[in-house]
Short mmCIF file of N, CA and C in Angstrom, two decimals:
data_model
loop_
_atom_site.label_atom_id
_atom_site.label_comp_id
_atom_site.label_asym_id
_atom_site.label_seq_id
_atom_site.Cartn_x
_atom_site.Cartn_y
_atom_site.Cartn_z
N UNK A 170 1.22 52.75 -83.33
CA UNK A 170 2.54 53.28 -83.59
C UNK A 170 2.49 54.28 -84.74
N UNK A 171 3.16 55.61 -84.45
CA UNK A 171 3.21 56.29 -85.78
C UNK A 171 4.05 56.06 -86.52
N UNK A 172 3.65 56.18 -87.71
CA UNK A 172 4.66 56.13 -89.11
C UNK A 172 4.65 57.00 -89.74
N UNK A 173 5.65 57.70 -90.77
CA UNK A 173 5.56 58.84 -90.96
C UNK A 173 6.36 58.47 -92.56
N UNK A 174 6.36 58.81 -93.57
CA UNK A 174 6.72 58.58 -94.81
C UNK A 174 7.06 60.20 -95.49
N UNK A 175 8.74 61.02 -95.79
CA UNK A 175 8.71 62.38 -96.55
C UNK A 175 9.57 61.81 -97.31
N UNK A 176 9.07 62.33 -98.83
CA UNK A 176 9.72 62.19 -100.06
C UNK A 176 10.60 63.80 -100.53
N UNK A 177 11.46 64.09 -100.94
CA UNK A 177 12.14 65.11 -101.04
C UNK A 177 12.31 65.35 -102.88
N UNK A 178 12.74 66.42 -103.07
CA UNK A 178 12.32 66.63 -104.49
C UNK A 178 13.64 65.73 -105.08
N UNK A 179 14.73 65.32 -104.45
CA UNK A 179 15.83 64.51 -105.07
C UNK A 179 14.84 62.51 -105.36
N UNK A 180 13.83 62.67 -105.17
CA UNK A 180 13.63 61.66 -104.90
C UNK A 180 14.31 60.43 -103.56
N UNK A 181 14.80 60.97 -102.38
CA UNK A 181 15.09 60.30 -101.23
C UNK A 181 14.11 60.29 -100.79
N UNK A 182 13.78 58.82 -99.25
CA UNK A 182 12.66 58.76 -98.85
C UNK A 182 13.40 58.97 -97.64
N UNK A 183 12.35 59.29 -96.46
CA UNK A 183 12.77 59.16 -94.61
C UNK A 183 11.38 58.49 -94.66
N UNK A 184 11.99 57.87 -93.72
CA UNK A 184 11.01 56.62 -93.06
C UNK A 184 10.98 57.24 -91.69
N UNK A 185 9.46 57.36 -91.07
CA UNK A 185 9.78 57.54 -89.79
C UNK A 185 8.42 56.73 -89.09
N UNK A 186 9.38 56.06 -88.05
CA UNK A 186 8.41 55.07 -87.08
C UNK A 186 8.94 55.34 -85.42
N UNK A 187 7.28 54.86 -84.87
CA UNK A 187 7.81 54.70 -83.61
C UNK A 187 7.89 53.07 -83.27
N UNK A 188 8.96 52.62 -82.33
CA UNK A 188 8.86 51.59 -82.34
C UNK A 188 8.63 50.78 -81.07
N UNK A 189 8.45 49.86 -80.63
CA UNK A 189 7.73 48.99 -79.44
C UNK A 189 8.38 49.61 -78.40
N UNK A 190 9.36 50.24 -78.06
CA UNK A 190 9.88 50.41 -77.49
C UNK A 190 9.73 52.51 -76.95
N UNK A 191 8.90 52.88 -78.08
CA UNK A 191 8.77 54.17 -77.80
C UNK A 191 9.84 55.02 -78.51
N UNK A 192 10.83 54.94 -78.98
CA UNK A 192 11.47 55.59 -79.97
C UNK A 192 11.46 56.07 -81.23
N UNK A 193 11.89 57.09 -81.65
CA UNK A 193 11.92 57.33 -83.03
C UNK A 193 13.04 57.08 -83.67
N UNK A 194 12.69 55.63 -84.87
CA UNK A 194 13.75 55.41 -86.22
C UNK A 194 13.13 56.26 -87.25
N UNK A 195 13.89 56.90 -87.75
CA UNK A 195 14.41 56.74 -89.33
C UNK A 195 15.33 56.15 -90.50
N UNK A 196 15.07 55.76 -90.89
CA UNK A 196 15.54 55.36 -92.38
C UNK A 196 15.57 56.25 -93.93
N UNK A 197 16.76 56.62 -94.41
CA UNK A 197 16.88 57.49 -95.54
C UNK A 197 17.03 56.24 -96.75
N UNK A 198 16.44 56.63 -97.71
CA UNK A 198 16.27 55.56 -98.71
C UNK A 198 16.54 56.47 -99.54
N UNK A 199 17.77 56.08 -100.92
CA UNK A 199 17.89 57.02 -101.96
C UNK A 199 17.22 56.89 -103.19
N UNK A 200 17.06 57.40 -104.01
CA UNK A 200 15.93 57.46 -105.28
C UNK A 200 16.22 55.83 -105.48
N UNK A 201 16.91 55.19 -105.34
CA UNK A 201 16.84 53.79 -105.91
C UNK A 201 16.33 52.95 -104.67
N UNK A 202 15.61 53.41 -103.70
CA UNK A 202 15.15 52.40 -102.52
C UNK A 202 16.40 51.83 -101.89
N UNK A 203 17.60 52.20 -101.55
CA UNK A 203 18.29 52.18 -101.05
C UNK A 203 18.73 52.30 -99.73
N UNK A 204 18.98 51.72 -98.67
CA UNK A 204 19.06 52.40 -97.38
C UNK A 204 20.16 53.06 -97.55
N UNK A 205 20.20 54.31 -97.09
CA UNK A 205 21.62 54.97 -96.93
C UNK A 205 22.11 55.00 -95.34
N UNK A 206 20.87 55.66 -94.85
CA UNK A 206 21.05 55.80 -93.26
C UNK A 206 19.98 55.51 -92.53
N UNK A 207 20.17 54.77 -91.43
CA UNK A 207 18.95 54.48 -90.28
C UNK A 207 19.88 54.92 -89.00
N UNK A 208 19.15 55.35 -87.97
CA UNK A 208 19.19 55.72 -86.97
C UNK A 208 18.11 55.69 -85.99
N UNK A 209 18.35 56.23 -84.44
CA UNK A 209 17.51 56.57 -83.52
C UNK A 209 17.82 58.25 -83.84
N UNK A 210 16.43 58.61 -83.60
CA UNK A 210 17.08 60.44 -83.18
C UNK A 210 16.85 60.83 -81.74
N UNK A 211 16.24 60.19 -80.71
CA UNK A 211 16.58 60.47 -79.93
C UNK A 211 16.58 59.50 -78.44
N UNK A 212 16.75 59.40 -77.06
CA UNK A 212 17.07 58.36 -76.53
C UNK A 212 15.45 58.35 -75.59
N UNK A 213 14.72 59.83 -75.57
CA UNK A 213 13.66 59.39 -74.50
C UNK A 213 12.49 58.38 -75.18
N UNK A 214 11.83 58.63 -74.26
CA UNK A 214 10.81 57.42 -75.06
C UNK A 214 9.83 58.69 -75.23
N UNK A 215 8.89 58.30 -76.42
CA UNK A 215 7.77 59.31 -77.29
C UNK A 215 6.56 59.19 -77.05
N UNK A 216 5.77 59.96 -77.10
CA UNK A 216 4.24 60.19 -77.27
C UNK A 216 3.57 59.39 -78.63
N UNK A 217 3.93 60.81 -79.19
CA UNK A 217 3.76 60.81 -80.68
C UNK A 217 4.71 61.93 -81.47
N UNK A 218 4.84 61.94 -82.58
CA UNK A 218 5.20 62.78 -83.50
C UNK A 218 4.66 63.22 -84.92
N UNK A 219 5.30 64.41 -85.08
CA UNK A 219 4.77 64.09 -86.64
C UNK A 219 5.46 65.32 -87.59
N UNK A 220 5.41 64.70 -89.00
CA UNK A 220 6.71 65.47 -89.87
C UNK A 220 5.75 65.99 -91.00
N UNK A 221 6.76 66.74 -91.39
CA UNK A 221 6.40 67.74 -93.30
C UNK A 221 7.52 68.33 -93.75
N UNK A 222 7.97 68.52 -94.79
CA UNK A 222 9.02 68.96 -95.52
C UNK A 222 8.48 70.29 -96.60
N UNK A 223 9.86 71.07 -96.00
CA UNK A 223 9.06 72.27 -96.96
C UNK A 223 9.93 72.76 -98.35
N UNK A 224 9.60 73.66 -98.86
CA UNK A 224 9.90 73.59 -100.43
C UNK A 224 11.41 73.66 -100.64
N UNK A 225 12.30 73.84 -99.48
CA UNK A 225 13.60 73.84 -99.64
C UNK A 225 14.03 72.78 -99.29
N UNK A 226 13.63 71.24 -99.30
CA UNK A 226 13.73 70.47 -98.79
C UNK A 226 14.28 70.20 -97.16
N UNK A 227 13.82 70.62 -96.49
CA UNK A 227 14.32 70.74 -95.20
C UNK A 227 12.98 69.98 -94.20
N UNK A 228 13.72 69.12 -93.35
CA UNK A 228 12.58 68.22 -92.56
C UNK A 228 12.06 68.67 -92.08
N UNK A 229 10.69 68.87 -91.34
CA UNK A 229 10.60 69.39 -90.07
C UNK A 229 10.12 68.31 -89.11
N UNK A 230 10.22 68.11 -87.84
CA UNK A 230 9.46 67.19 -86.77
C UNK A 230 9.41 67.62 -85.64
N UNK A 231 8.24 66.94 -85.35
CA UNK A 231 7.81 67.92 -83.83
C UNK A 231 7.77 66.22 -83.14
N UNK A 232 7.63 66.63 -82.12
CA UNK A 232 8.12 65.04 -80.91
C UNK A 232 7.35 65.60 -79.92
N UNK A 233 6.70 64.77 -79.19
CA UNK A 233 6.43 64.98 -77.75
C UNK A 233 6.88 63.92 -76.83
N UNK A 234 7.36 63.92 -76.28
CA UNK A 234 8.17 62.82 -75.22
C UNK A 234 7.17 62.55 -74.51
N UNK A 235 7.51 61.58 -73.40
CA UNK A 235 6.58 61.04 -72.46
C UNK A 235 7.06 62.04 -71.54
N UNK A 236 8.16 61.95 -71.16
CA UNK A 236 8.28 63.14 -69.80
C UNK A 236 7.53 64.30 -70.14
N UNK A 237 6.94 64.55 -71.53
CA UNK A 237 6.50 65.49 -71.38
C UNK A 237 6.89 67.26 -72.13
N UNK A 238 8.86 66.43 -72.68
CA UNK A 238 9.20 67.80 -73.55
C UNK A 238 8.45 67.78 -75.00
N UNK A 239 8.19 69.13 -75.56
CA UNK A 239 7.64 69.76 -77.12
C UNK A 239 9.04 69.52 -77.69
N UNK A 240 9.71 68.42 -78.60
CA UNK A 240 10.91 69.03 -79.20
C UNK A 240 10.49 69.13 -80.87
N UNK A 241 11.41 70.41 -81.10
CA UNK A 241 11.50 70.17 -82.79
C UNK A 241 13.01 70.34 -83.41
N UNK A 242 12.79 69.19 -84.04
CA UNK A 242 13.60 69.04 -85.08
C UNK A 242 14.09 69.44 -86.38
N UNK A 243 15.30 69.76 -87.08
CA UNK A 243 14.97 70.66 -87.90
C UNK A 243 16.62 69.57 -88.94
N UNK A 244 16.36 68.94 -89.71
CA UNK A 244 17.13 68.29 -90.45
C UNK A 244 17.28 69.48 -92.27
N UNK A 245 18.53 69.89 -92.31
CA UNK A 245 18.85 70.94 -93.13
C UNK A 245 20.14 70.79 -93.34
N UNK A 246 20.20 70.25 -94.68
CA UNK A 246 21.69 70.08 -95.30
C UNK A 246 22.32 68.78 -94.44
N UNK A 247 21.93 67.89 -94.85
CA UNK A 247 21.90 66.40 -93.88
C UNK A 247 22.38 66.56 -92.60
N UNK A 248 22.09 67.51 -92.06
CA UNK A 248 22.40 67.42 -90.30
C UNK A 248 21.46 67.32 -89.66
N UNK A 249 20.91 66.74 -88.34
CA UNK A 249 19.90 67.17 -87.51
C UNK A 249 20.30 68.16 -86.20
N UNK A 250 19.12 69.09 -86.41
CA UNK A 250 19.15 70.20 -85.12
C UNK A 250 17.76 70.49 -84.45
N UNK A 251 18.11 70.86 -83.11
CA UNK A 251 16.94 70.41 -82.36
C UNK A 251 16.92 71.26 -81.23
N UNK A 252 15.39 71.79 -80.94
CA UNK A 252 14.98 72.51 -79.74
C UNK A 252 13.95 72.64 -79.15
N UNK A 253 13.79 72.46 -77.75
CA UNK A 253 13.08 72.24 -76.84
C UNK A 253 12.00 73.40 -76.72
N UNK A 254 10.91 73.42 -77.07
CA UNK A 254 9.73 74.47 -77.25
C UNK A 254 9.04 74.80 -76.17
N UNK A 255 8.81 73.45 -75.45
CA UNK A 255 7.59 73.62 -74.36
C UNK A 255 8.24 72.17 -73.19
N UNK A 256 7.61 72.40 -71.92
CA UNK A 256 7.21 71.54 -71.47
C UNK A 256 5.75 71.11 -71.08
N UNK A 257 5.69 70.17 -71.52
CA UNK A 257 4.01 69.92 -71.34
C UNK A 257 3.76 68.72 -70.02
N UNK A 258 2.65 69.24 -69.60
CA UNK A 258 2.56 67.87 -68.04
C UNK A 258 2.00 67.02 -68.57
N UNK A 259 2.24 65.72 -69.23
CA UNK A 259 1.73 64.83 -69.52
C UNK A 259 1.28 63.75 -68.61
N UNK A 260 2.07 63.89 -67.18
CA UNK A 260 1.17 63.41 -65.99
C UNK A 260 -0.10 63.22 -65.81
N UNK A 261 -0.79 64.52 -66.17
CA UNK A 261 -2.03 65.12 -66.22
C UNK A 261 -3.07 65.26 -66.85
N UNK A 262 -2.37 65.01 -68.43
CA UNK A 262 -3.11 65.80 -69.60
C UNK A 262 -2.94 64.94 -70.70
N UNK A 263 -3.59 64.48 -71.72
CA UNK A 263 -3.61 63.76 -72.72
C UNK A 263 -3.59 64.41 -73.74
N UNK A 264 -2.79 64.00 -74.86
CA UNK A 264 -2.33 65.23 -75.59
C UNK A 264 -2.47 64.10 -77.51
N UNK A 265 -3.25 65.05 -78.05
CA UNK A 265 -3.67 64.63 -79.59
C UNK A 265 -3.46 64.76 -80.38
N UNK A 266 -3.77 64.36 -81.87
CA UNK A 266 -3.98 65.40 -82.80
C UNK A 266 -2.71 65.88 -82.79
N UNK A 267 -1.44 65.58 -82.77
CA UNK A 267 0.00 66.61 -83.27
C UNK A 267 -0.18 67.42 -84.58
N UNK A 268 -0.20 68.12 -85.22
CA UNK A 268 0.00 68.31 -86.63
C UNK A 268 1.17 69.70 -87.09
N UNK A 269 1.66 70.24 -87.90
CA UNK A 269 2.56 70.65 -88.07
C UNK A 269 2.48 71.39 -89.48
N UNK A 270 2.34 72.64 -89.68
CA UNK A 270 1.86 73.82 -91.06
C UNK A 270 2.69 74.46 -90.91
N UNK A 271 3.28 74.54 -92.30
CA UNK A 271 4.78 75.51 -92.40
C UNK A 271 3.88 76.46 -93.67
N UNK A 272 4.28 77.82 -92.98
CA UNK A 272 4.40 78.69 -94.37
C UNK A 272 5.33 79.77 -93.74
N UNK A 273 6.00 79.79 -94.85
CA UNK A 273 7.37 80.31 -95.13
C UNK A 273 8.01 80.28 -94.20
N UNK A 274 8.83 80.83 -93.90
CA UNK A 274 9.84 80.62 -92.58
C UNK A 274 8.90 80.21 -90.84
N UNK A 275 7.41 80.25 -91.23
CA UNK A 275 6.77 80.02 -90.29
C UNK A 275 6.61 78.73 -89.74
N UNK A 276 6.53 78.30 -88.59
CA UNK A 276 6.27 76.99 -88.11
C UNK A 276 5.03 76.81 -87.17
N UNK A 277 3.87 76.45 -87.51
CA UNK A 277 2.58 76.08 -86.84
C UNK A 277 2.36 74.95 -86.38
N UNK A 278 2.34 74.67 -85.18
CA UNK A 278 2.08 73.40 -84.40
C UNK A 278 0.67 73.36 -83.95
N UNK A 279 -0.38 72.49 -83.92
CA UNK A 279 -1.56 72.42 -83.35
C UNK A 279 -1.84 70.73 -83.30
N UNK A 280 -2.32 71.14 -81.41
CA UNK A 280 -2.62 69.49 -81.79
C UNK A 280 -3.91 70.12 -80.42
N UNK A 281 -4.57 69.11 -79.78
CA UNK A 281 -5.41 69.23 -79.05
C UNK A 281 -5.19 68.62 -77.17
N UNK A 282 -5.38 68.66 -76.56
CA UNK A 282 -5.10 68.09 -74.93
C UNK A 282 -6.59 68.25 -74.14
N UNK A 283 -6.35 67.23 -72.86
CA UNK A 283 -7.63 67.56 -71.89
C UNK A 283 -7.13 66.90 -71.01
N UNK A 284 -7.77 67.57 -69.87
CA UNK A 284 -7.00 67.15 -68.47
C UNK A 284 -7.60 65.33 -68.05
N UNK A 285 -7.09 64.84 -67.64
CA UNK A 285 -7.41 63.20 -67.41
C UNK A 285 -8.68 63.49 -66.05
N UNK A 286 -8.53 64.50 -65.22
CA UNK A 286 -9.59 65.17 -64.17
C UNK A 286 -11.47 65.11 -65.11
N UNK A 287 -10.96 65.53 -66.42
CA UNK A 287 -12.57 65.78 -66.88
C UNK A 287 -11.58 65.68 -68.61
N UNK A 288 -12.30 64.24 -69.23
CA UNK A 288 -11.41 64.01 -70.45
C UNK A 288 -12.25 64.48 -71.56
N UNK A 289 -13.23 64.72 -71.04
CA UNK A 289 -14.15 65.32 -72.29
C UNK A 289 -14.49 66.91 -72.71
N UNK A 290 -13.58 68.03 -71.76
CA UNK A 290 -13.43 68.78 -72.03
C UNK A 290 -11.78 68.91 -72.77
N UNK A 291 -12.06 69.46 -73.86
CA UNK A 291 -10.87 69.60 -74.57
C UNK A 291 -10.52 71.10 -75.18
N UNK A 292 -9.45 71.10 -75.49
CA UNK A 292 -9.04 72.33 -76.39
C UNK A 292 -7.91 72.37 -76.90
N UNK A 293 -8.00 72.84 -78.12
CA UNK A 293 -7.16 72.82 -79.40
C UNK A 293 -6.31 73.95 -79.28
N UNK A 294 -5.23 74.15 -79.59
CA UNK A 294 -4.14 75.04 -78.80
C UNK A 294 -2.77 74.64 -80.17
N UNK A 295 -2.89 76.57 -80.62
CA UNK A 295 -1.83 76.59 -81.82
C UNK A 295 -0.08 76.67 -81.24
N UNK A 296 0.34 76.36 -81.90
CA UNK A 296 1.99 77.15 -80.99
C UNK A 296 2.80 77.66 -82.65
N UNK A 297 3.27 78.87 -82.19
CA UNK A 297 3.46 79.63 -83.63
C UNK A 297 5.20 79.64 -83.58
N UNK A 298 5.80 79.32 -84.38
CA UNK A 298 7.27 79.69 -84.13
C UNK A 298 7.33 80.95 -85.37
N UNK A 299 7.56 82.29 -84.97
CA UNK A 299 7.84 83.07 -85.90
C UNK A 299 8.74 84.34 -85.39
N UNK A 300 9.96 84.17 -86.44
CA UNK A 300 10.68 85.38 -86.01
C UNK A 300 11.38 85.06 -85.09
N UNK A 301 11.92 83.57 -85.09
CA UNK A 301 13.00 83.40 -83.63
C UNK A 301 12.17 82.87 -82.77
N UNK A 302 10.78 83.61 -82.17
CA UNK A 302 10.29 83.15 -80.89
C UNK A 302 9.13 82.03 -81.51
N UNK A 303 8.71 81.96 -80.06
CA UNK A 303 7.48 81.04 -80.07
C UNK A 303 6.23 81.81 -79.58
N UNK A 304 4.91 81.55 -79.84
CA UNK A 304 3.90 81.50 -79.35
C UNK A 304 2.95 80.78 -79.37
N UNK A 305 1.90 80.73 -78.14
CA UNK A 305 1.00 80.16 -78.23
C UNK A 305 -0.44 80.92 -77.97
N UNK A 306 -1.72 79.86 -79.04
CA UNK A 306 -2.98 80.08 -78.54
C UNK A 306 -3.73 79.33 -78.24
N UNK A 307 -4.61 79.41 -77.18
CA UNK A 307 -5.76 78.54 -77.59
C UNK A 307 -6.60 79.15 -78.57
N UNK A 308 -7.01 77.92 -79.32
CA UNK A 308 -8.42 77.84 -80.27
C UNK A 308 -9.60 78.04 -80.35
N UNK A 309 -9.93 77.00 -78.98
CA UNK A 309 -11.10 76.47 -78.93
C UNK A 309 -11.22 75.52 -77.83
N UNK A 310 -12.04 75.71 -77.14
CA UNK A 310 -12.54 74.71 -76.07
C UNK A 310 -13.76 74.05 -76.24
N UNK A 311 -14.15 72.97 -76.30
CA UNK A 311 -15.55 72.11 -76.28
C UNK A 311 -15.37 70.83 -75.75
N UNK A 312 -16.47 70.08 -75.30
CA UNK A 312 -16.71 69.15 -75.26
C UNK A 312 -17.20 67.61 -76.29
N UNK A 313 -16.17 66.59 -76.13
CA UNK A 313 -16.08 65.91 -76.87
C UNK A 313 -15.07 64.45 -76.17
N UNK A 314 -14.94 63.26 -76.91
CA UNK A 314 -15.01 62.28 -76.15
C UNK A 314 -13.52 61.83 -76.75
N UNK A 315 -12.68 61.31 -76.13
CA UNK A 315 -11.30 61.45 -77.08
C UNK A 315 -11.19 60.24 -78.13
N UNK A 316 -12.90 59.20 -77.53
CA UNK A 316 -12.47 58.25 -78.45
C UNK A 316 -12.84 58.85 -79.48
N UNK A 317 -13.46 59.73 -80.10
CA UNK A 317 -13.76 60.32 -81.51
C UNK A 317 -13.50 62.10 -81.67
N UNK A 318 -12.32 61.81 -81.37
CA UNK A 318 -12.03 63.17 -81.50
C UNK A 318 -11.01 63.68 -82.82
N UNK A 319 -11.84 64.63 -83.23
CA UNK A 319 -10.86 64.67 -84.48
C UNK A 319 -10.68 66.04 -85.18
N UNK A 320 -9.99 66.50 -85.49
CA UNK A 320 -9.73 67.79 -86.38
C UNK A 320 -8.64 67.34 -87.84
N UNK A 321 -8.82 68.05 -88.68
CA UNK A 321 -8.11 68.46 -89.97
C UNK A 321 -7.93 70.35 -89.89
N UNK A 322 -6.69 70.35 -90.60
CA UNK A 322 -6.28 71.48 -90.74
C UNK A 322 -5.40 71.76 -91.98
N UNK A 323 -5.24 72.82 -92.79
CA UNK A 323 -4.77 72.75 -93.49
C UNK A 323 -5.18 74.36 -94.18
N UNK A 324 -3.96 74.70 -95.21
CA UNK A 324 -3.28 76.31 -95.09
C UNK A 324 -3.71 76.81 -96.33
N UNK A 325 -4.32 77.89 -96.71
CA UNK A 325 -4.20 78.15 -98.39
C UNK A 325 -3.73 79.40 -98.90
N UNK A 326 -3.20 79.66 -100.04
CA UNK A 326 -2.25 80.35 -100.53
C UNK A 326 -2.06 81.95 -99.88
N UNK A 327 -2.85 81.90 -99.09
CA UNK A 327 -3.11 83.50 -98.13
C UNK A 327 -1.88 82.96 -97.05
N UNK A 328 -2.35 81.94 -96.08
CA UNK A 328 -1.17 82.00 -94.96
C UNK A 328 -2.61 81.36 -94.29
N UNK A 329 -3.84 81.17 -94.25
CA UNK A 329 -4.99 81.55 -93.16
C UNK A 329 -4.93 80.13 -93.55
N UNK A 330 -4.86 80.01 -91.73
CA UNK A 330 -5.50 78.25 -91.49
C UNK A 330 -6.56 78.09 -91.59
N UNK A 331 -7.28 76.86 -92.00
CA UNK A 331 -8.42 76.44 -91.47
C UNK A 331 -8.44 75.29 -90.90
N UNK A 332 -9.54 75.07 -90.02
CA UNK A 332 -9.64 74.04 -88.73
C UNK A 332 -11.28 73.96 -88.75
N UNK A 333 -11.53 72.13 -89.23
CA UNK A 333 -12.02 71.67 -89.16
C UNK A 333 -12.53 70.41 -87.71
N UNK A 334 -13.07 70.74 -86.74
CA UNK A 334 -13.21 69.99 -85.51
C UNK A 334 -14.29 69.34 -85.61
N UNK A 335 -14.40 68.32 -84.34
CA UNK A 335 -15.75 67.88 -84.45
C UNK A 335 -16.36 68.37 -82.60
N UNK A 336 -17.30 67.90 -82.41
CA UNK A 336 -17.66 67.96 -80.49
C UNK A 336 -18.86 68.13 -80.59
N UNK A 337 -19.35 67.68 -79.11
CA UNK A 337 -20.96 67.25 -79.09
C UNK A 337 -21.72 68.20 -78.33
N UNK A 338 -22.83 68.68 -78.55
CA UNK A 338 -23.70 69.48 -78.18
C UNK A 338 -25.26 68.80 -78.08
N UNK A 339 -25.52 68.89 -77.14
CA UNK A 339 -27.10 67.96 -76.94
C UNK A 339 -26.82 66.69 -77.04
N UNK A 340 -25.63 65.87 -76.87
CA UNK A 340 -25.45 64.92 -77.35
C UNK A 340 -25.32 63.99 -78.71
N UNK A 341 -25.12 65.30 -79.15
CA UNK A 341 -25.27 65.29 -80.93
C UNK A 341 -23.67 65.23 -81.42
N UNK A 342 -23.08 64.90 -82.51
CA UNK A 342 -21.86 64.95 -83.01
C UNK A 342 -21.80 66.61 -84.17
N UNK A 343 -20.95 67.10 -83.77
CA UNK A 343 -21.36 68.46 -84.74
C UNK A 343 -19.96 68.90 -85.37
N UNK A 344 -20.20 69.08 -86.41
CA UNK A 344 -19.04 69.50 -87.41
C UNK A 344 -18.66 71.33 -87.01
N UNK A 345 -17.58 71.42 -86.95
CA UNK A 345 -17.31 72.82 -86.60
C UNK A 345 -15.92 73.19 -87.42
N UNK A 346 -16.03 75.02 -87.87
CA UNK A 346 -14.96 75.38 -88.63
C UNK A 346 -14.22 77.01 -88.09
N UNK A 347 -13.21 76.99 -88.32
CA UNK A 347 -13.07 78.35 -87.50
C UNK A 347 -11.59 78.70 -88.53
N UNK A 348 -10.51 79.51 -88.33
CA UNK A 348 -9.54 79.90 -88.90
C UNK A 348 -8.89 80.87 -88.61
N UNK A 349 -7.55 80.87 -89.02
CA UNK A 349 -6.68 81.53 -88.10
C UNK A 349 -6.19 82.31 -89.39
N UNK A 350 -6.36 84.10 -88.98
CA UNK A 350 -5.57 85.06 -89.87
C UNK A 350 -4.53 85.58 -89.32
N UNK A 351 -3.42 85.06 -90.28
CA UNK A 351 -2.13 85.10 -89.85
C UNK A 351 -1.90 86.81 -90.15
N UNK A 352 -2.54 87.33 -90.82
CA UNK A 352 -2.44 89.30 -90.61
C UNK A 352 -2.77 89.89 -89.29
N UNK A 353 -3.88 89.14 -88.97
CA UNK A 353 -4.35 89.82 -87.89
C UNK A 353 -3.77 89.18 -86.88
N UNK A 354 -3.33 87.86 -87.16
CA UNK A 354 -2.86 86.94 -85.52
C UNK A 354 -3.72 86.75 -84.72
N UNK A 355 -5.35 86.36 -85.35
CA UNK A 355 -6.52 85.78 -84.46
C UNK A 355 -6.84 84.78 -84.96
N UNK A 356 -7.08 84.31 -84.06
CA UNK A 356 -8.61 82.71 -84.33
C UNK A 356 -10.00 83.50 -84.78
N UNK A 357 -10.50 82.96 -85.48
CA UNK A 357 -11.93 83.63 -85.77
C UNK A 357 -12.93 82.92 -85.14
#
């Protein structure tokens, strides 16, 4: 089950879990550990999710449903607002790794998928929200096993991602690095 823990500069906490049932609660806790508010945010049942808060205190969350919708969430000035990005076939496709990089008004989604047909081919696939729209890339394609499949990512004061993967070659486990320049709008 995911859990998800954002602290805000007022000192409030959101609690976010999925629960037996496939839903997402939150819980707002005020600087004194307080519950203020718990809720469901939404009624389908979930994949996974996953959150970050950016310097204006504003939530962000990305959701993937089981049917299969990309939603994001956007909690700003205690309201929640929300929109449908993608549909993804989750029938088909096994889907990883959610993660979620904000710089500046930008919103970076990357997580990884592989078809259930051949599960050990995979690929890591960005989705960019900038300027109103959306886009997407793939990354990277390799082979690798989903029980050990893993990437880190993470942004530095330029805007340029980096992406840390792993995947096997000769049967070997191999560390791999690549990065995304947000000037140029390539994967390297």
């Amino acid at each position: 089950m995911n859990k998800e823990l954002i602290i805000n500069s007022k000192g409030e906490f959101f609690f976010f879990e999925m629960d037996e049932w496939k839903k997402i609660n939150y819980t707002k806790y005020n600087h004194k550990y307080i519950s203020t508010e718990a809720l469901s945010l939404l009624k389908d049942k979930v994949l996974t999710f996953t959150t970050t808060i950016d310097n204006k205190n504003n939530i962000h969350l990305i959701v993937l449903t089981l049917s299969g919708k990309l939603l994001y969430y956007l909690y700003q000035q205690d309201k929640w607002s929300n929109a449908l990005i993608a549909n993804f076939d989750t029938k088909y496709n096994i889907y990883k790794n959610m993660n979620i990089i904000l710089d500046n008004d930008n919103v970076n989604i990357i997580y990884s998928y592989s078809n259930l047909i051949n599960t050990n081919l995979w690929t890591i696939q960005h989705t960019l929200y900038k300027k109103k729209t959306w886009g997407k890339y793939n990354i990277i394609s390799f082979l690798g096993h989903k029980s050990n499949l893993y990437f880190n990512i993470d942004k530095d004061s330029f805007g340029t991602i980096h992406l840390l993967y792993n995947n096997i070659q000769n049967n070997n486990l191999q560390i791999n690095y690549t990065f995304y320049n947000p000037f140029a709008k390539l994967w390297n």
